[in-house]
Amino acid sequence: MPKLTSKTDGNRSVSPAGYELYSVSITLNNGNVSRIDELVQTIEIVESLQTSSIQVIMRLFDGSNYLEESHLSGGEKVNIKLRRTENLKESFSKSRNRFDIEVYIAAIVGHSRPKPGLQAYNIECLSKQALISNTKKLNRSFNGNIGQLVSNIFTNDLQLKTEEDFILSNLSDSSDIIKGIYPNLSPLETLSWLTRNASNDGTPYFLYETIQEGMQFRSYNDIINDDLYRSYNDASFSTTQTNTPGAYNEEQRKILNMSSDLNRSMYDSINSGAYSARLHTLDIATKNYKQSDFNYNNTYSMNEHVPFSTNIQFDDNSIDKYTTNKQYYVSLNSRAFSQDISYHKPAVTSLMSKQSYFENLGFMGLDIELNGDFNLTVGKKVNIIVPKAKNDITQMTGGKLSVIDKYIGGVYIVASISHFFSPNDYKCNLGLQKDSLSFDLDKKIELGKNNTKQTRRGRRRKTGNGN
């Protein structure tokens, strides 16, 4: 029988935190399929913009000596089916909100004995391409544009099927022809190596996997130009009646927990080339040396305004006008082939711009917890609505926040997501990042002026008391 949470009522889920564990099965090394639904306590499924495989972690409570009896050793196929539905009698394939995941056991860890007769352990799983990748190294020659090379590795080395297992976007924009020999890297390492020099209108590419759409090779330009997925708010009070469609929708958009270390460091950003940099190139064949400078001009951003103030200056320069704060060095060899098509050639025109996009994506981070969402994936754009931190204005007007915090709030990209299924509910923990602000840091500031006056009046009063 499928396992249900307390968030279900009869034939339907009454909350976005509700779900049904439809089935979990393992294909053993003798080919038999074993159902382990009753052993599974929690399931965590993790996606990240920085990883080329989803990760699944299942916590098992085993009172039947399953670990030994099944001969688990790693590499076994695991199929996980989870869903949320308005009618539990409908078939799994008809459910609109569902996960149908195929992964493979990569490790068995965290063994313990909670009580006599019971053992607990974690089964950690990765997608098939991650295990395939670890079985081989690529050291063959290559010749073509980066998009074509990525597609060839997907299909030939990782056994992925076009349009079914992966999505490649705007391959024509990554059109620089390069030639060389793969430097004895695994297929996934080789893909990362190629991605470093791929660009789309000066923006970098990301190589990642999502549960719903498989492997992704997408540029920052494409991600920024996607439609907004959803707005989420940190409102303190509910405005709808419980157990109604409106209440369900409100729960979908409610931020349950929110925290951030902000990670705002102009000091680090200057040093990392977020705002300006210099590139040195040397053609070792012709001994031709060139130097070029970069200053922040990022066309693609999530919010309207840049993440720095030009009023802040050192040595009579704003922080986007330096040239020697971050320096890159690239060696070229124009005579290695009949044409100048070496691996490093694309970096000459895009390296500094791509690094700026990368660094500014870490301009500000935010961690939030939401009720479960089967369709939310990394790479989505979301809008975060946060009330200002003043007790007298955090009230709702017409279902909307009357005064919002434009510093913490704004449009973010989902950089990581953990889908966590417990015996009680389904929650999503998101790692968000944004590269810009929804207000101008150089606009007129009243706070410093008012505070200065108040401080001076306070000092006069203090002096008048004879102190």
PDB file of C-alpha atoms in Angstrom, residues 200-311:
ATOM      1  CA  ASN A 200      26.512  33.136 -24.854  1.00  0.00           C
ATOM      2  CA  ASP A 201      26.723  36.884 -25.445  1.00  0.00           C
ATOM      3  CA  GLY A 202      29.413  37.145 -22.773  1.00  0.00           C
ATOM      4  CA  THR A 203      27.528  35.048 -20.207  1.00  0.00           C
ATOM      5  CA  PRO A 204      28.705  31.680 -18.839  1.00  0.00           C
ATOM      6  CA  TYR A 205      27.096  28.270 -19.227  1.00  0.00           C
ATOM      7  CA  PHE A 206      25.917  25.995 -16.420  1.00  0.00           C
ATOM      8  CA  LEU A 207      25.980  22.203 -16.500  1.00  0.00           C
ATOM      9  CA  TYR A 208      23.470  20.702 -14.068  1.00  0.00           C
ATOM     10  CA  GLU A 209      20.681  18.154 -13.690  1.00  0.00           C
ATOM     11  CA  THR A 210      17.079  18.542 -12.571  1.00  0.00           C
ATOM     12  CA  ILE A 211      14.590  15.845 -11.612  1.00  0.00           C
ATOM     13  CA  GLN A 212      11.967  16.974 -14.112  1.00  0.00           C
ATOM     14  CA  GLU A 213      14.085  17.831 -17.173  1.00  0.00           C
ATOM     15  CA  GLY A 214      17.303  15.832 -16.861  1.00  0.00           C
ATOM     16  CA  MET A 215      20.744  17.193 -17.758  1.00  0.00           C
ATOM     17  CA  GLN A 216      20.923  20.871 -18.647  1.00  0.00           C
ATOM     18  CA  PHE A 217      23.554  22.826 -20.574  1.00  0.00           C
ATOM     19  CA  ARG A 218      22.188  26.370 -20.336  1.00  0.00           C
ATOM     20  CA  SER A 219      23.643  29.851 -20.491  1.00  0.00           C
ATOM     21  CA  TYR A 220      23.115  32.565 -17.915  1.00  0.00           C
ATOM     22  CA  ASN A 221      21.517  34.618 -20.680  1.00  0.00           C
ATOM     23  CA  ASP A 222      18.861  31.924 -21.176  1.00  0.00           C
ATOM     24  CA  ILE A 223      18.190  31.595 -17.449  1.00  0.00           C
ATOM     25  CA  ILE A 224      17.801  35.349 -16.958  1.00  0.00           C
ATOM     26  CA  ASN A 225      15.372  35.596 -19.881  1.00  0.00           C
ATOM     27  CA  ASP A 226      13.074  32.859 -18.541  1.00  0.00           C
ATOM     28  CA  ASP A 227       9.705  33.887 -17.150  1.00  0.00           C
ATOM     29  CA  LEU A 228       9.370  34.329 -13.402  1.00  0.00           C
ATOM     30  CA  TYR A 229       8.304  31.025 -11.841  1.00  0.00           C
ATOM     31  CA  ARG A 230       6.511  32.311  -8.747  1.00  0.00           C
ATOM     32  CA  SER A 231       6.512  34.978  -6.019  1.00  0.00           C
ATOM     33  CA  TYR A 232       6.947  33.967  -2.372  1.00  0.00           C
ATOM     34  CA  ASN A 233       6.208  36.146   0.642  1.00  0.00           C
ATOM     35  CA  ASP A 234       7.286  36.317   4.249  1.00  0.00           C
ATOM     36  CA  ALA A 235       3.957  37.652   5.508  1.00  0.00           C
ATOM     37  CA  SER A 236       3.235  36.997   9.166  1.00  0.00           C
ATOM     38  CA  PHE A 237      -0.499  36.376   8.930  1.00  0.00           C
ATOM     39  CA  SER A 238      -2.849  34.350   6.759  1.00  0.00           C
ATOM     40  CA  THR A 239      -5.510  36.240   4.787  1.00  0.00           C
ATOM     41  CA  THR A 240      -7.645  33.325   3.561  1.00  0.00           C
ATOM     42  CA  GLN A 241     -10.021  30.821   5.101  1.00  0.00           C
ATOM     43  CA  THR A 242      -8.567  27.388   5.840  1.00  0.00           C
ATOM     44  CA  ASN A 243      -9.309  24.371   3.626  1.00  0.00           C
ATOM     45  CA  THR A 244     -10.140  26.523   0.600  1.00  0.00           C
ATOM     46  CA  PRO A 245      -8.392  26.845  -2.787  1.00  0.00           C
ATOM     47  CA  GLY A 246      -7.205  30.275  -1.685  1.00  0.00           C
ATOM     48  CA  ALA A 247      -5.625  28.848   1.439  1.00  0.00           C
ATOM     49  CA  TYR A 248      -3.864  26.152  -0.611  1.00  0.00           C
ATOM     50  CA  ASN A 249      -2.485  28.797  -2.969  1.00  0.00           C
ATOM     51  CA  GLU A 250      -1.338  30.919  -0.023  1.00  0.00           C
ATOM     52  CA  GLU A 251       0.481  27.941   1.475  1.00  0.00           C
ATOM     53  CA  GLN A 252       2.272  27.419  -1.834  1.00  0.00           C
ATOM     54  CA  ARG A 253       3.644  30.958  -1.700  1.00  0.00           C
ATOM     55  CA  LYS A 254       4.367  31.175   2.021  1.00  0.00           C
ATOM     56  CA  ILE A 255       7.990  31.356   3.197  1.00  0.00           C
ATOM     57  CA  LEU A 256       8.139  29.136   6.273  1.00  0.00           C
ATOM     58  CA  ASN A 257      11.681  30.024   7.345  1.00  0.00           C
ATOM     59  CA  MET A 258      14.236  32.462   6.005  1.00  0.00           C
ATOM     60  CA  SER A 259      17.860  33.194   6.851  1.00  0.00           C
ATOM     61  CA  SER A 260      20.942  34.605   5.196  1.00  0.00           C
ATOM     62  CA  ASP A 261      24.560  35.322   5.945  1.00  0.00           C
ATOM     63  CA  LEU A 262      24.139  37.986   3.177  1.00  0.00           C
ATOM     64  CA  ASN A 263      27.690  37.257   1.962  1.00  0.00           C
ATOM     65  CA  ARG A 264      28.060  40.917   1.036  1.00  0.00           C
ATOM     66  CA  SER A 265      31.753  41.666   0.672  1.00  0.00           C
ATOM     67  CA  MET A 266      32.875  44.474  -1.620  1.00  0.00           C
ATOM     68  CA  TYR A 267      36.419  43.644  -0.536  1.00  0.00           C
ATOM     69  CA  ASP A 268      36.193  40.122  -1.959  1.00  0.00           C
ATOM     70  CA  SER A 269      34.235  41.201  -5.039  1.00  0.00           C
ATOM     71  CA  ILE A 270      36.863  43.729  -6.081  1.00  0.00           C
ATOM     72  CA  ASN A 271      39.600  41.142  -5.682  1.00  0.00           C
ATOM     73  CA  SER A 272      37.717  38.471  -7.645  1.00  0.00           C
ATOM     74  CA  GLY A 273      37.055  40.554 -10.760  1.00  0.00           C
ATOM     75  CA  ALA A 274      33.336  41.131 -10.233  1.00  0.00           C
ATOM     76  CA  TYR A 275      33.539  44.768 -11.364  1.00  0.00           C
ATOM     77  CA  SER A 276      36.756  45.106 -13.355  1.00  0.00           C
ATOM     78  CA  ALA A 277      39.771  43.107 -14.494  1.00  0.00           C
ATOM     79  CA  ARG A 278      42.677  42.942 -16.940  1.00  0.00           C
ATOM     80  CA  LEU A 279      43.558  40.147 -19.374  1.00  0.00           C
ATOM     81  CA  HIS A 280      47.084  39.419 -20.627  1.00  0.00           C
ATOM     82  CA  THR A 281      47.493  37.123 -23.654  1.00  0.00           C
ATOM     83  CA  LEU A 282      50.727  35.837 -25.165  1.00  0.00           C
ATOM     84  CA  ASP A 283      50.858  33.980 -28.472  1.00  0.00           C
ATOM     85  CA  ILE A 284      53.831  31.692 -27.949  1.00  0.00           C
ATOM     86  CA  ALA A 285      54.110  31.088 -31.712  1.00  0.00           C
ATOM     87  CA  THR A 286      54.415  34.741 -32.773  1.00  0.00           C
ATOM     88  CA  LYS A 287      55.488  36.227 -29.398  1.00  0.00           C
ATOM     89  CA  ASN A 288      52.591  38.655 -29.778  1.00  0.00           C
ATOM     90  CA  TYR A 289      51.519  40.101 -26.404  1.00  0.00           C
ATOM     91  CA  LYS A 290      48.189  41.878 -25.880  1.00  0.00           C
ATOM     92  CA  GLN A 291      46.473  43.480 -22.936  1.00  0.00           C
ATOM     93  CA  SER A 292      42.762  44.285 -22.535  1.00  0.00           C
ATOM     94  CA  ASP A 293      40.665  45.710 -19.714  1.00  0.00           C
ATOM     95  CA  PHE A 294      37.153  44.959 -18.513  1.00  0.00           C
ATOM     96  CA  ASN A 295      34.776  47.250 -16.659  1.00  0.00           C
ATOM     97  CA  TYR A 296      31.367  46.198 -15.375  1.00  0.00           C
ATOM     98  CA  ASN A 297      28.745  46.401 -18.128  1.00  0.00           C
ATOM     99  CA  ASN A 298      26.669  43.303 -17.469  1.00  0.00           C
ATOM    100  CA  THR A 299      23.654  43.356 -19.761  1.00  0.00           C
ATOM    101  CA  TYR A 300      21.795  40.477 -18.142  1.00  0.00           C
ATOM    102  CA  SER A 301      20.704  40.742 -14.521  1.00  0.00           C
ATOM    103  CA  MET A 302      17.772  39.664 -12.382  1.00  0.00           C
ATOM    104  CA  ASN A 303      16.958  43.101 -10.989  1.00  0.00           C
ATOM    105  CA  GLU A 304      17.154  46.600 -12.386  1.00  0.00           C
ATOM    106  CA  HIS A 305      20.103  48.126 -10.516  1.00  0.00           C
ATOM    107  CA  VAL A 306      23.796  47.259 -10.211  1.00  0.00           C
ATOM    108  CA  PRO A 307      25.079  45.656  -6.987  1.00  0.00           C
ATOM    109  CA  PHE A 308      27.509  48.448  -6.076  1.00  0.00           C
ATOM    110  CA  SER A 309      27.657  52.178  -5.543  1.00  0.00           C
ATOM    111  CA  THR A 310      29.763  54.332  -7.860  1.00  0.00           C
ATOM    112  CA  ASN A 311      29.915  56.909  -5.046  1.00  0.00           C
TER     113      ASN A 311
END
